[in-house]
Coordinates of C-alpha atoms in Angstrom, one line a residue:
Chain A
X4 CA 1.6 -56.0 -78.0
X5 CA 1.7 -54.7 -81.3
X6 CA -1.6 -53.2 -80.9
X7 CA -0.9 -51.1 -77.6
X8 CA 2.2 -50.1 -79.0
X9 CA 0.6 -48.6 -81.8
X10 CA -1.9 -47.2 -79.6
X11 CA 0.7 -46.0 -77.2
X12 CA 2.4 -44.1 -80.3
X13 CA -1.0 -42.7 -81.3
X14 CA -1.8 -41.0 -78.1
X15 CA 2.0 -39.7 -78.1
X16 CA 1.3 -38.3 -81.1
X17 CA -2.2 -36.3 -80.3
X18 CA -0.5 -34.8 -77.4
X19 CA 2.2 -33.9 -79.9
X20 CA -0.1 -32.5 -82.4
X21 CA -2.0 -30.5 -79.3
X22 CA 1.0 -29.0 -77.8
X23 CA 2.8 -28.1 -81.6
X24 CA -0.6 -26.5 -82.0
X25 CA -0.9 -24.2 -78.8
X26 CA 2.9 -23.0 -79.8
X27 CA 2.1 -22.4 -83.4
X28 CA -1.2 -19.9 -82.5
X29 CA 0.8 -17.2 -80.9
X30 CA 2.6 -16.0 -83.5
X31 CA -0.7 -15.4 -85.5
X32 CA -2.2 -13.4 -82.8
X33 CA 1.0 -11.3 -81.8
X34 CA 0.4 -10.0 -85.6
X35 CA -2.7 -8.8 -86.1
X36 CA -3.4 -7.0 -89.6
X37 CA -2.7 -3.6 -88.8
X38 CA -5.0 -0.7 -90.2
X39 CA -3.0 2.4 -90.9
X40 CA -6.1 4.4 -89.8
X41 CA -6.9 3.1 -86.5
X42 CA -4.6 3.5 -83.8
X43 CA -2.8 0.2 -82.4
X44 CA -5.4 -1.8 -80.7
X45 CA -4.3 -2.5 -77.6
X46 CA -3.2 -5.8 -77.3
X47 CA -5.1 -7.6 -74.4
X48 CA -3.7 -11.4 -74.2
X49 CA -6.4 -13.6 -74.2
X50 CA -6.8 -15.8 -71.1
X51 CA -4.5 -18.8 -71.5
X52 CA -6.5 -22.1 -71.3
X53 CA -5.6 -24.1 -68.0
X54 CA -2.9 -26.5 -69.1
X55 CA -4.2 -30.2 -69.1
X56 CA -2.5 -32.2 -67.1
X57 CA -0.6 -34.8 -68.6
X58 CA -2.2 -37.8 -69.7
X59 CA -1.3 -41.3 -69.3
X60 CA 0.2 -43.2 -71.9
X61 CA 0.7 -46.8 -72.3
X62 CA 4.5 -47.9 -73.5
X63 CA 5.3 -50.9 -75.8
X64 CA 4.8 -53.5 -73.0
X65 CA 1.5 -52.3 -72.3
X66 CA 2.4 -50.9 -69.2
X67 CA 0.7 -47.7 -68.0
X68 CA 3.5 -44.6 -68.0
X69 CA 2.3 -42.0 -65.7
X70 CA 4.3 -38.6 -67.1
X71 CA 5.8 -36.7 -64.4
X72 CA 3.0 -33.9 -63.1
X73 CA 0.7 -36.2 -63.9
X74 CA -2.1 -36.3 -60.6
X75 CA -1.8 -40.1 -60.6
X76 CA 2.0 -39.8 -60.3
X77 CA 3.8 -40.2 -56.9
X78 CA 3.4 -36.4 -55.4
X79 CA 7.1 -35.1 -56.5
X80 CA 8.3 -37.6 -58.6
X81 CA 10.9 -36.2 -61.1
X82 CA 10.5 -38.9 -63.9
X83 CA 8.1 -40.6 -65.6
X84 CA 6.2 -43.4 -63.5
X85 CA 6.2 -46.8 -64.9
X86 CA 3.1 -48.5 -62.9
X87 CA 4.2 -52.3 -62.7
X88 CA 1.2 -53.9 -63.2
X89 CA 2.0 -57.3 -61.5
X90 CA 0.3 -59.2 -58.9
X91 CA 1.2 -61.9 -57.0
X92 CA -0.5 -64.9 -55.6
X93 CA -0.4 -67.9 -53.1
X94 CA -0.3 -71.6 -54.0
X95 CA -3.6 -72.5 -55.5
X96 CA -5.1 -69.1 -54.1
X97 CA -6.8 -66.1 -56.2
X98 CA -7.2 -63.7 -53.1
X99 CA -5.7 -60.0 -54.0
X100 CA -3.1 -59.7 -51.4
X101 CA -3.6 -56.4 -49.2
X102 CA 0.1 -55.1 -50.2
X103 CA -1.4 -54.8 -53.8
X104 CA -4.0 -52.9 -53.0
X105 CA -2.7 -49.1 -53.4
X106 CA -1.1 -50.0 -57.1
X107 CA -4.4 -51.3 -57.8
X108 CA -6.1 -48.1 -56.8
X109 CA -3.8 -46.0 -58.8
X110 CA -4.7 -48.4 -61.8
X111 CA -8.4 -47.8 -60.8
X112 CA -8.0 -44.2 -60.6
X113 CA -6.3 -44.0 -64.0
X114 CA -8.9 -46.3 -65.6
X115 CA -11.5 -43.9 -64.3
X116 CA -10.1 -40.8 -65.6
X117 CA -9.9 -42.2 -69.1
X118 CA -12.2 -43.8 -71.0
X119 CA -10.1 -44.4 -73.8
X120 CA -8.0 -47.0 -72.2
X121 CA -8.6 -50.6 -71.9
X122 CA -6.8 -53.3 -70.0
X123 CA -6.5 -57.0 -70.3
X124 CA -5.8 -59.3 -67.0
X125 CA -3.9 -62.0 -68.2
X126 CA -4.0 -64.6 -65.3
X127 CA -1.1 -66.9 -64.5
X128 CA -0.4 -70.3 -62.4
X129 CA 2.8 -71.7 -61.4
X130 CA 3.8 -75.4 -63.0
X131 CA 2.9 -77.7 -60.3
X132 CA -0.1 -79.4 -60.9
X133 CA -2.1 -80.1 -64.4
X134 CA -2.4 -77.7 -67.3
X135 CA -6.2 -77.2 -67.4
X136 CA -6.8 -76.8 -63.5
X137 CA -3.8 -74.0 -63.9
X138 CA -5.6 -72.3 -66.6
X139 CA -8.9 -72.5 -64.9
X140 CA -6.7 -71.4 -61.6
X141 CA -5.2 -68.6 -64.1
X142 CA -8.7 -67.3 -64.8
X143 CA -9.8 -67.1 -61.4
X144 CA -7.0 -64.8 -60.2
X145 CA -7.3 -62.6 -63.2
X146 CA -11.3 -62.4 -61.9
X147 CA -10.1 -61.8 -58.6
X148 CA -8.2 -58.4 -60.0
X149 CA -11.0 -57.9 -62.3
X150 CA -13.6 -57.9 -59.2
X151 CA -11.4 -55.5 -57.4
X152 CA -10.8 -53.2 -59.9
X153 CA -14.9 -53.2 -60.6
X154 CA -15.4 -52.5 -57.1
X155 CA -13.4 -49.1 -57.5
X156 CA -15.6 -48.1 -60.4
X157 CA -14.3 -49.3 -63.4
X158 CA -16.9 -50.5 -65.8
X159 CA -16.3 -54.5 -66.1
X160 CA -16.9 -54.1 -70.2
X161 CA -13.5 -52.2 -70.3
X162 CA -11.4 -55.2 -68.7
X163 CA -10.7 -58.4 -70.7
X164 CA -9.7 -61.6 -68.7
X165 CA -7.7 -64.3 -70.2
X166 CA -5.6 -66.9 -68.8
X167 CA -2.5 -68.9 -69.4
X168 CA -2.1 -71.2 -66.8
X169 CA 1.3 -72.2 -66.5
X170 CA 2.0 -72.0 -70.1
X171 CA 3.9 -68.6 -69.9
X172 CA 6.2 -68.5 -66.6
X173 CA 7.9 -65.1 -65.9
X174 CA 10.9 -67.0 -64.5
X175 CA 12.2 -70.2 -66.2
X176 CA 12.9 -72.2 -62.8
X177 CA 11.7 -75.1 -61.2
X178 CA 11.5 -73.8 -57.7
X179 CA 9.8 -71.9 -54.9
X180 CA 11.4 -68.5 -56.0
X181 CA 10.5 -69.0 -59.6
X182 CA 6.8 -70.7 -58.9
X183 CA 6.2 -67.5 -56.7
X184 CA 7.0 -65.0 -59.6
X185 CA 5.1 -67.2 -61.9
X186 CA 1.5 -67.0 -60.2
X187 CA 0.5 -63.7 -60.8
X188 CA -1.6 -61.2 -62.8
X189 CA -0.6 -59.0 -65.4
X190 CA -2.5 -55.7 -66.1
X191 CA -1.7 -55.3 -69.7
X192 CA -3.1 -52.2 -71.8
X193 CA -4.3 -51.7 -75.1
Chain B
X27 CA -31.2 -70.1 -73.8
X28 CA -31.4 -72.0 -77.2
X29 CA -28.2 -74.3 -77.3
X30 CA -28.9 -75.2 -81.1
X31 CA -27.1 -72.2 -82.8
X32 CA -24.8 -71.1 -79.9
X33 CA -21.9 -73.6 -81.5
X34 CA -21.1 -72.8 -85.0
X35 CA -18.1 -74.8 -86.4
X36 CA -16.0 -72.8 -88.8
X37 CA -15.1 -75.9 -91.7
X38 CA -12.0 -77.0 -92.9
X39 CA -9.4 -74.2 -93.0
X40 CA -6.8 -75.5 -95.6
X41 CA -3.8 -74.3 -93.9
X42 CA -1.1 -76.4 -95.1
X43 CA -1.0 -78.4 -92.4
X44 CA 0.5 -81.6 -94.2
X45 CA 2.3 -83.6 -92.1
X46 CA 6.2 -83.2 -92.4
X47 CA 8.5 -85.9 -91.0
X48 CA 10.9 -84.1 -88.7
X49 CA 14.0 -84.5 -86.8
X50 CA 14.2 -85.0 -82.8
X51 CA 12.6 -88.5 -82.8
X52 CA 12.1 -90.0 -79.0
X53 CA 14.2 -92.6 -77.8
X54 CA 13.2 -95.0 -75.0
X55 CA 15.6 -95.6 -71.8
X56 CA 14.1 -98.5 -69.7
X57 CA 14.5 -97.4 -66.0
X58 CA 12.9 -100.6 -64.4
X59 CA 12.3 -104.0 -66.5
X60 CA 10.5 -106.9 -65.0
X61 CA 12.2 -108.7 -62.4
X62 CA 11.6 -112.3 -64.2
X63 CA 11.9 -110.9 -67.7
X64 CA 11.6 -113.7 -70.3
X65 CA 14.3 -114.5 -72.7
X66 CA 13.7 -114.3 -76.2
X67 CA 15.9 -114.4 -79.2
X68 CA 14.6 -112.6 -82.6
X69 CA 16.9 -114.2 -85.5
X70 CA 17.3 -111.6 -88.2
X71 CA 14.8 -112.1 -91.1
X72 CA 16.2 -113.7 -94.1
X73 CA 15.4 -111.0 -96.9
X74 CA 14.6 -113.1 -100.0
X75 CA 13.8 -109.7 -101.9
X76 CA 15.3 -107.5 -104.6
X77 CA 18.2 -105.1 -103.3
X78 CA 17.8 -104.6 -99.7
X79 CA 15.4 -104.0 -97.5
X80 CA 14.5 -100.2 -96.3
X81 CA 14.3 -101.4 -92.7
X82 CA 15.5 -103.5 -90.1
X83 CA 12.3 -105.8 -89.7
X84 CA 13.4 -108.1 -87.3
X85 CA 15.7 -105.2 -85.3
X86 CA 12.5 -103.5 -84.8
X87 CA 10.8 -106.7 -83.4
X88 CA 13.8 -107.0 -80.7
X89 CA 13.9 -103.1 -79.9
X90 CA 9.7 -103.5 -79.2
X91 CA 10.0 -106.4 -77.2
X92 CA 13.3 -105.3 -75.1
X93 CA 11.6 -101.9 -74.8
X94 CA 8.5 -103.3 -73.4
X95 CA 10.6 -104.3 -70.0
X96 CA 9.1 -107.7 -70.4
X97 CA 11.9 -109.3 -72.1
X98 CA 15.5 -109.8 -72.2
X99 CA 16.3 -109.9 -75.9
X100 CA 19.5 -112.3 -77.2
X101 CA 22.2 -110.0 -78.7
X102 CA 22.8 -111.2 -82.4
X103 CA 26.2 -111.5 -82.1
X104 CA 25.6 -114.3 -79.2
X105 CA 23.5 -116.3 -81.7
X106 CA 25.0 -119.7 -82.6
X107 CA 22.3 -120.7 -85.7
X108 CA 20.3 -118.1 -88.2
X109 CA 17.3 -119.8 -89.1
X110 CA 14.9 -118.8 -91.2
X111 CA 12.5 -121.6 -91.2
X112 CA 11.0 -124.2 -89.1
X113 CA 13.1 -127.0 -90.7
X114 CA 16.3 -125.3 -89.7
X115 CA 15.9 -124.7 -86.4
X116 CA 18.2 -126.3 -83.9
X117 CA 16.3 -126.2 -80.2
X118 CA 19.5 -127.0 -78.6
X119 CA 21.5 -124.0 -79.9
X120 CA 18.9 -121.9 -78.4
X121 CA 18.9 -124.0 -75.3
X122 CA 22.6 -123.5 -74.4
X123 CA 21.8 -119.7 -74.8
X124 CA 18.8 -120.3 -72.0
X125 CA 16.6 -118.8 -74.6
X126 CA 12.5 -119.8 -73.6
X127 CA 11.0 -118.3 -77.1
X128 CA 12.4 -117.9 -80.5
X129 CA 11.3 -115.4 -83.5
X130 CA 12.2 -116.9 -86.9
X131 CA 11.1 -115.5 -90.2
X132 CA 12.0 -114.1 -94.0
X133 CA 10.8 -111.4 -96.6
X134 CA 10.1 -112.1 -99.8
X135 CA 9.2 -109.7 -102.2
X136 CA 6.3 -110.6 -104.6
X137 CA 5.8 -110.1 -108.4
X138 CA 3.5 -106.8 -107.7
X139 CA 6.2 -105.5 -105.7
X140 CA 5.0 -105.8 -102.4
X141 CA 6.6 -108.0 -99.7
X142 CA 5.6 -110.7 -97.9
X143 CA 6.7 -111.7 -94.1
X144 CA 6.4 -115.2 -93.2
X145 CA 7.4 -115.4 -89.4
X146 CA 7.2 -118.4 -86.7
X147 CA 7.3 -118.6 -82.7
X148 CA 8.9 -121.4 -81.1
X149 CA 8.5 -122.4 -77.5
X150 CA 12.5 -123.8 -76.8
X151 CA 11.9 -125.5 -74.1
X152 CA 8.7 -127.5 -75.3
X153 CA 10.3 -127.8 -78.4
X154 CA 7.0 -126.7 -80.3
X155 CA 6.0 -124.1 -82.6
X156 CA 3.1 -122.0 -81.0
X157 CA 2.5 -119.7 -84.3
X158 CA 3.2 -119.2 -87.7
X159 CA 1.8 -116.5 -90.1
X160 CA 2.4 -114.5 -93.1
X161 CA 1.1 -111.3 -94.0
X162 CA 1.6 -108.9 -96.8
X163 CA 2.7 -105.1 -97.2
X164 CA 3.8 -102.3 -99.4
X165 CA 7.7 -101.8 -99.4
X166 CA 7.3 -98.5 -97.5
X167 CA 5.0 -100.5 -94.7
X168 CA 7.7 -102.8 -93.4
X169 CA 8.0 -100.7 -90.1
X170 CA 4.6 -101.1 -89.5
X171 CA 5.0 -105.0 -90.5
X172 CA 7.4 -105.2 -87.3
X173 CA 5.3 -103.7 -85.0
X174 CA 2.3 -105.9 -86.0
X175 CA 4.6 -109.1 -85.3
X176 CA 5.7 -107.6 -81.9
X177 CA 2.0 -107.1 -81.1
X178 CA 1.1 -111.0 -82.0
X179 CA 4.3 -112.3 -80.3
X180 CA 3.7 -109.9 -77.2
X181 CA 0.1 -111.0 -76.8
X182 CA 0.9 -114.9 -77.5
X183 CA 3.6 -114.6 -74.8
X184 CA 1.7 -112.4 -72.0
X185 CA -1.9 -112.6 -72.7
X186 CA -1.5 -108.7 -73.1
X187 CA -2.5 -107.3 -76.1
X188 CA 0.2 -105.5 -78.1
X189 CA 0.5 -101.6 -78.3
X190 CA 3.6 -101.3 -80.5
X191 CA 1.2 -100.2 -83.7
X192 CA -0.5 -97.4 -82.1
X193 CA 0.9 -93.7 -82.0
X194 CA 1.6 -91.1 -79.6
X195 CA 0.8 -87.3 -80.0
X196 CA 3.0 -84.8 -77.8
X197 CA 3.7 -80.8 -77.6
X198 CA 7.3 -79.9 -77.9
X199 CA 8.4 -76.3 -76.8
X200 CA 11.5 -75.3 -78.0
X201 CA 13.7 -72.4 -78.3
X202 CA 15.0 -69.6 -75.9
X203 CA 12.5 -68.5 -72.8
X204 CA 10.0 -66.1 -74.1
X205 CA 10.6 -67.0 -77.6
X206 CA 9.1 -70.7 -77.8
X207 CA 7.9 -72.5 -80.7
X208 CA 5.4 -74.7 -80.1
X209 CA 5.0 -78.0 -82.0
X210 CA 2.2 -80.8 -81.9
X211 CA 3.7 -84.3 -83.4
X212 CA 2.8 -87.5 -83.9
X213 CA 5.1 -90.6 -83.7
X214 CA 5.3 -94.5 -83.3
X215 CA 4.7 -95.7 -79.9
X216 CA 8.4 -96.3 -79.9
X217 CA 9.1 -92.8 -80.8
X218 CA 10.0 -92.9 -84.5
X219 CA 8.7 -91.3 -87.4
X220 CA 7.9 -88.3 -86.2
X221 CA 5.1 -86.0 -87.8
X222 CA 4.8 -82.4 -86.8
X223 CA 1.1 -81.6 -87.6
X224 CA 1.0 -78.2 -86.1
X225 CA 3.7 -75.3 -85.5
X226 CA 2.8 -72.3 -83.3
X227 CA 4.7 -69.5 -81.6
X228 CA 1.5 -69.4 -78.9
X229 CA 0.8 -72.7 -76.5
X230 CA -0.8 -75.6 -77.6
X231 CA -2.5 -77.7 -74.8
X232 CA -4.3 -80.8 -73.9
X233 CA -4.3 -82.7 -77.4
X234 CA -6.4 -85.8 -77.4
X235 CA -7.3 -88.3 -80.1
X236 CA -10.9 -89.3 -81.6
X237 CA -11.8 -93.0 -81.2
X238 CA -11.3 -93.5 -84.6
X239 CA -7.5 -92.1 -84.7
X240 CA -8.0 -90.2 -87.5
X241 CA -9.0 -87.1 -85.8
X242 CA -7.3 -85.0 -82.8
X243 CA -8.6 -82.4 -81.1
X244 CA -6.6 -79.8 -79.1
X245 CA -6.5 -76.0 -77.9
X246 CA -4.2 -74.0 -79.4
X247 CA -3.8 -69.9 -78.5
X248 CA -2.6 -69.2 -81.9
X249 CA -5.5 -66.9 -82.6
X250 CA -5.0 -63.4 -81.2
X251 CA -3.4 -65.2 -78.2
X252 CA -6.7 -66.6 -76.9
X253 CA -7.5 -70.2 -76.3
X254 CA -9.5 -72.1 -79.1
X255 CA -10.2 -75.6 -79.6
X256 CA -9.8 -77.2 -82.7
X257 CA -10.3 -80.6 -84.4
X258 CA -8.0 -81.7 -86.8
X259 CA -7.7 -84.5 -89.6
X260 CA -4.5 -85.9 -89.2
X261 CA -4.5 -87.3 -92.4
X262 CA -6.2 -84.7 -94.6
X263 CA -4.6 -82.0 -92.7
X264 CA -7.8 -79.7 -93.1
X265 CA -9.4 -78.6 -89.4
X266 CA -12.3 -76.7 -87.9
X267 CA -12.2 -74.8 -85.0
X268 CA -15.0 -74.5 -82.7
X269 CA -16.9 -71.1 -81.9
X270 CA -14.7 -69.4 -79.2
X271 CA -16.6 -68.1 -76.2
X272 CA -15.4 -65.7 -73.9
X273 CA -13.2 -67.2 -70.8
X274 CA -11.7 -70.7 -71.0
X275 CA -12.3 -72.7 -74.3
X276 CA -10.6 -76.0 -73.0
X277 CA -9.8 -79.7 -72.1
X278 CA -11.6 -81.3 -75.2
X279 CA -12.5 -85.2 -74.8
X280 CA -14.1 -87.0 -77.5
X281 CA -16.9 -89.3 -76.3
X282 CA -16.2 -93.0 -76.9
X283 CA -18.5 -93.1 -80.0
X284 CA -16.7 -90.0 -81.3
X285 CA -19.7 -88.1 -82.0
X286 CA -19.4 -85.8 -79.3
X287 CA -16.9 -83.5 -77.6
X288 CA -16.7 -83.0 -73.5
X289 CA -15.4 -79.2 -72.8
X290 CA -14.7 -76.9 -70.6
X291 CA -16.1 -73.5 -70.9
X292 CA -16.2 -70.4 -68.5
X293 CA -18.9 -68.2 -70.0
X294 CA -21.0 -68.7 -67.4
X295 CA -18.6 -67.3 -64.9
X296 CA -17.0 -70.2 -63.9
X297 CA -15.3 -73.3 -65.5
X298 CA -18.0 -76.0 -66.1
X299 CA -17.9 -79.2 -67.9
X300 CA -20.0 -79.0 -71.3
X301 CA -20.8 -81.4 -74.1
X302 CA -20.9 -80.3 -77.4
X303 CA -22.8 -82.5 -80.2
X304 CA -20.4 -82.9 -83.4
X305 CA -23.5 -83.4 -85.6
X306 CA -26.4 -81.4 -84.0
X307 CA -24.0 -78.4 -82.8
X308 CA -26.2 -78.7 -80.0
X309 CA -24.2 -77.4 -77.0
X310 CA -25.3 -79.0 -73.2
X311 CA -24.1 -77.7 -69.9
X312 CA -23.3 -80.8 -67.9
X313 CA -22.1 -79.4 -64.5
X314 CA -23.0 -76.1 -62.7
X315 CA -20.8 -75.1 -59.7
X316 CA -19.0 -72.0 -59.1
X317 CA -15.9 -73.8 -58.2
X318 CA -13.1 -75.0 -61.1
X319 CA -14.7 -77.8 -62.8
X320 CA -12.4 -79.3 -65.6
X321 CA -10.3 -81.9 -67.0
X322 CA -13.3 -84.3 -68.3
X323 CA -12.8 -87.7 -69.2
X324 CA -15.4 -90.6 -70.5
X325 CA -15.9 -93.4 -68.9
X326 CA -15.7 -96.5 -71.6
X327 CA -20.0 -97.0 -72.0
X328 CA -20.2 -93.3 -72.5
X329 CA -22.4 -92.9 -69.5
X330 CA -20.2 -91.0 -67.2
X331 CA -17.7 -88.6 -67.4
X332 CA -15.1 -87.9 -64.6
X333 CA -13.9 -84.6 -63.8
X334 CA -11.5 -82.3 -61.6
X335 CA -13.0 -80.1 -59.3
X336 CA -12.4 -77.7 -56.1
X337 CA -15.6 -77.6 -55.1
X338 CA -14.8 -79.1 -52.0
X339 CA -12.4 -76.6 -51.4
X340 CA -9.5 -78.7 -53.1
X341 CA -9.1 -80.1 -56.6
X342 CA -10.3 -83.7 -56.0
X343 CA -11.8 -85.9 -58.7
X344 CA -15.9 -86.7 -59.3
X345 CA -18.2 -88.3 -61.5
X346 CA -21.2 -87.6 -63.0
X347 CA -23.7 -89.5 -64.5
X348 CA -25.3 -88.1 -67.7
X349 CA -28.5 -89.4 -67.3
X350 CA -29.7 -87.4 -64.2
X351 CA -26.2 -85.1 -63.5
X352 CA -25.6 -87.4 -60.1
X353 CA -22.1 -86.4 -59.1
X354 CA -20.3 -88.7 -56.7
X355 CA -17.0 -87.7 -55.4
X356 CA -14.2 -90.2 -55.9
X357 CA -10.7 -89.3 -54.4
X358 CA -10.6 -88.5 -50.7
X359 CA -6.8 -88.8 -50.5
X360 CA -4.2 -86.0 -50.5
X361 CA -5.2 -82.2 -51.3
X362 CA -4.6 -82.5 -54.9
X363 CA -5.8 -84.8 -57.2
X364 CA -6.5 -83.9 -60.9
X365 CA -6.5 -84.9 -64.3
X366 CA -8.3 -88.4 -64.1
X367 CA -8.6 -91.0 -67.1
X368 CA -10.6 -94.3 -66.6
X369 CA -9.2 -97.6 -66.9
X370 CA -11.2 -99.1 -70.2
X371 CA -12.4 -102.1 -67.7
X372 CA -13.9 -98.9 -65.3
X373 CA -11.8 -101.0 -62.5
X374 CA -9.7 -97.9 -61.9
X375 CA -8.7 -94.3 -62.4
X376 CA -5.3 -92.9 -63.1
X377 CA -4.3 -89.4 -62.2
X378 CA -2.0 -86.6 -61.0
X379 CA -1.6 -87.4 -57.5
X380 CA 0.0 -85.1 -54.8
X381 CA 1.8 -86.4 -51.8
X382 CA 4.5 -84.8 -49.8
X383 CA 4.3 -81.7 -52.0
X384 CA 5.5 -84.0 -55.4
X385 CA 3.1 -84.5 -58.0
X386 CA 3.4 -88.4 -58.8
X387 CA 1.1 -90.2 -61.4
X388 CA -1.5 -92.1 -58.6
X389 CA -3.7 -95.2 -59.6
X390 CA -6.9 -95.4 -57.6
X391 CA -8.5 -99.2 -57.6
X392 CA -12.4 -98.3 -57.0
X393 CA -13.5 -101.3 -56.2
X394 CA -11.0 -101.3 -53.4
X395 CA -10.7 -97.4 -53.0
X396 CA -7.0 -98.0 -52.4
X397 CA -4.4 -95.3 -54.2
X398 CA -1.1 -96.6 -55.3
X399 CA 1.3 -94.2 -56.5
X400 CA 2.9 -95.4 -59.9
X401 CA 5.7 -92.9 -60.5
X402 CA 8.5 -91.9 -58.6
X403 CA 9.6 -88.9 -60.2
X404 CA 8.2 -85.4 -59.6
X405 CA 5.9 -82.7 -61.5
X406 CA 4.1 -85.7 -63.2
X407 CA 1.4 -84.6 -65.1
X408 CA -1.3 -85.5 -68.1
X409 CA -1.3 -89.5 -67.6
X410 CA -2.7 -91.1 -70.9
X411 CA -3.8 -95.0 -71.0
X412 CA -2.6 -97.0 -74.0
X413 CA -5.1 -98.5 -75.5
X414 CA -4.3 -102.3 -74.3
X415 CA -5.0 -100.7 -70.8
X416 CA -1.6 -101.9 -69.4
X417 CA 0.8 -99.0 -69.8
X418 CA 0.1 -95.3 -69.6
X419 CA 2.3 -92.5 -70.8
X420 CA 2.9 -89.1 -68.7
X421 CA 4.7 -86.2 -68.8
X422 CA 7.7 -85.1 -66.3
X423 CA 10.7 -83.1 -65.6
X424 CA 14.3 -84.6 -65.8
X425 CA 17.4 -82.6 -65.5
X426 CA 15.4 -79.0 -65.8
X427 CA 13.6 -80.6 -69.1
X428 CA 10.1 -81.5 -69.6
X429 CA 10.5 -85.6 -70.7
X430 CA 7.9 -87.9 -71.7
X431 CA 8.2 -91.6 -69.5
X432 CA 5.9 -94.4 -69.5
X433 CA 5.1 -96.9 -66.7
X434 CA 2.7 -100.3 -66.4
X435 CA -0.4 -100.3 -64.8
X436 CA 0.8 -102.7 -62.4
X437 CA 4.1 -100.3 -62.1
X438 CA 6.4 -103.5 -62.9
X439 CA 7.9 -101.3 -66.3
X440 CA 9.3 -98.1 -66.6
X441 CA 10.8 -96.1 -69.1
X442 CA 11.7 -92.2 -70.5
X443 CA 11.3 -91.0 -73.9
X444 CA 13.8 -88.2 -73.7
X445 CA 13.8 -86.1 -76.8
X446 CA 16.8 -83.9 -78.0
X447 CA 14.8 -81.0 -78.9
X448 CA 13.4 -78.9 -76.3
X449 CA 10.7 -79.7 -73.6
X450 CA 8.3 -82.4 -74.5
X451 CA 4.6 -82.8 -72.7
X452 CA 0.9 -83.0 -72.5
X453 CA 1.3 -86.8 -74.3
X454 CA -1.9 -88.7 -75.9
X455 CA -2.0 -92.4 -76.5
X456 CA -3.8 -93.3 -79.7
X457 CA -7.2 -95.1 -78.8
X458 CA -6.0 -98.2 -81.6
X459 CA -3.9 -99.2 -83.9
X460 CA -3.3 -97.0 -87.0
X461 CA -2.4 -100.0 -89.3
X462 CA -3.9 -103.8 -89.0
X463 CA -2.6 -106.6 -91.3
X464 CA -4.4 -109.8 -92.4
X465 CA -2.9 -113.2 -92.2
X466 CA -2.6 -114.3 -95.5
X467 CA -2.4 -118.2 -97.0
X468 CA 1.5 -118.7 -96.5

């Protein structure tokens, strides 16, 4: 988490420097050295470079933040959009649910556009059954998400897979609703 | 693929892993005892030494026998006489109290500071002495001497080797949700003398003993939150980490000769069983299947390994013969059978067995092909068999908390080992007694 936080800050910092650079250039160009002999040259404003769309950033939780105006964000979003990146599974299953496809496609697009981003897929299981089998099951789920992203064109080398089995539940309960929350894969950006 | 240089062992990281005593001992609550429990009296052992003893040795014996579930122990307050030697025993006193067997003894400080324990066992109805022994130990070994007496008396009266001088290892998770602190602990089989051998902010799973009882292996996520297999010498406090491969690194299990470690790696694409030779560092792949193969457990002769696999669609128990890698499925009842352990005599396996959506510990009799449910609790997991083969310890849930529990292989005795400190899980019973006393001439 520390690394992803730093990377997020770093990227935010680069963006800030870039913007500061644009702003400070203008006054210099607006005050060219004048030679008394020459007529003041007509100032032809150089064409402004097309404004780069705001890039996706990684927040402290390793989640992807799409700033408003980002091509990946929802059309007329008024606020930054945080991609949740949690995908749920049925008991003893590792099939990526259809309901998650749209969100996964977004992740794949962002990953395709920004080659600096790396992801870690953290697979989890509910507490039922044995711990080692659940570690295997969590890995199978994370691999299923990886296969989906790779099929969307993301390089496998940019995806790390890890399983925590039942060791890091999202919900502490011992009932069906808690178990449903815990059978999941989390996409963590680094 | 060259295997010889794949697995490099990074030797002995001195991480200050020295054992420390901690609070939070486990307590034993018998939840089911034998209907025909044998009535036994353990008279307070007379102290013939300097000062007062550090431990109540006869109290330890009483507690051991009572908590085994096979004995009904007479409270001291009801005793009519307190003999410490044979000539003081009045059988009539004990017959009146319906006591069947009587244990008496005394402790004596020797000139060199060691302590001698002399004890005797009597059959009250037959009015005969059936056992007498003297042992010596250091003044700090009184508790061990007590467990030794329990072992000898238990075996004499039940025909089953005692397991009171063994240890258990387990993992605790304490602290608020999401900020758990994990500890790997060892304790005496009665829950006393807890020692923490590893503390971590990341999960610890699958602890297991080497057959020598001195080393343990476990999986820890402490390194960058990723799983690695460690082998730790619990007395020396040193440990090794096996080379980590991408994917799963889990489920370590020492071979019966202690020279090999079965483990699970998914570096080939899916979880498979591998065997790592601890001396040659050779790594050998044992199973090859795109399904999940995990939770290896060796047969007593070291010639085969049982494991969990979902190659048939659901997790079931299989066995693989190491000479020719012949695989045979063992379980057919139910949709979920996992983490099997083979009984020492090979007559059966215990495992996590799901029935009606509840996870129990089941015993499969391999000769008759019959499955018996040993536990009535739910979310049961991680069965581990005592070295005497008559009890197994497992993890379960009680009142929203993870606790350890134990059950006899015949299902007749059950007890819980609740702890005051957080969730307790992943028990592993030591493979042998940690201290053996030899009889000395009386």
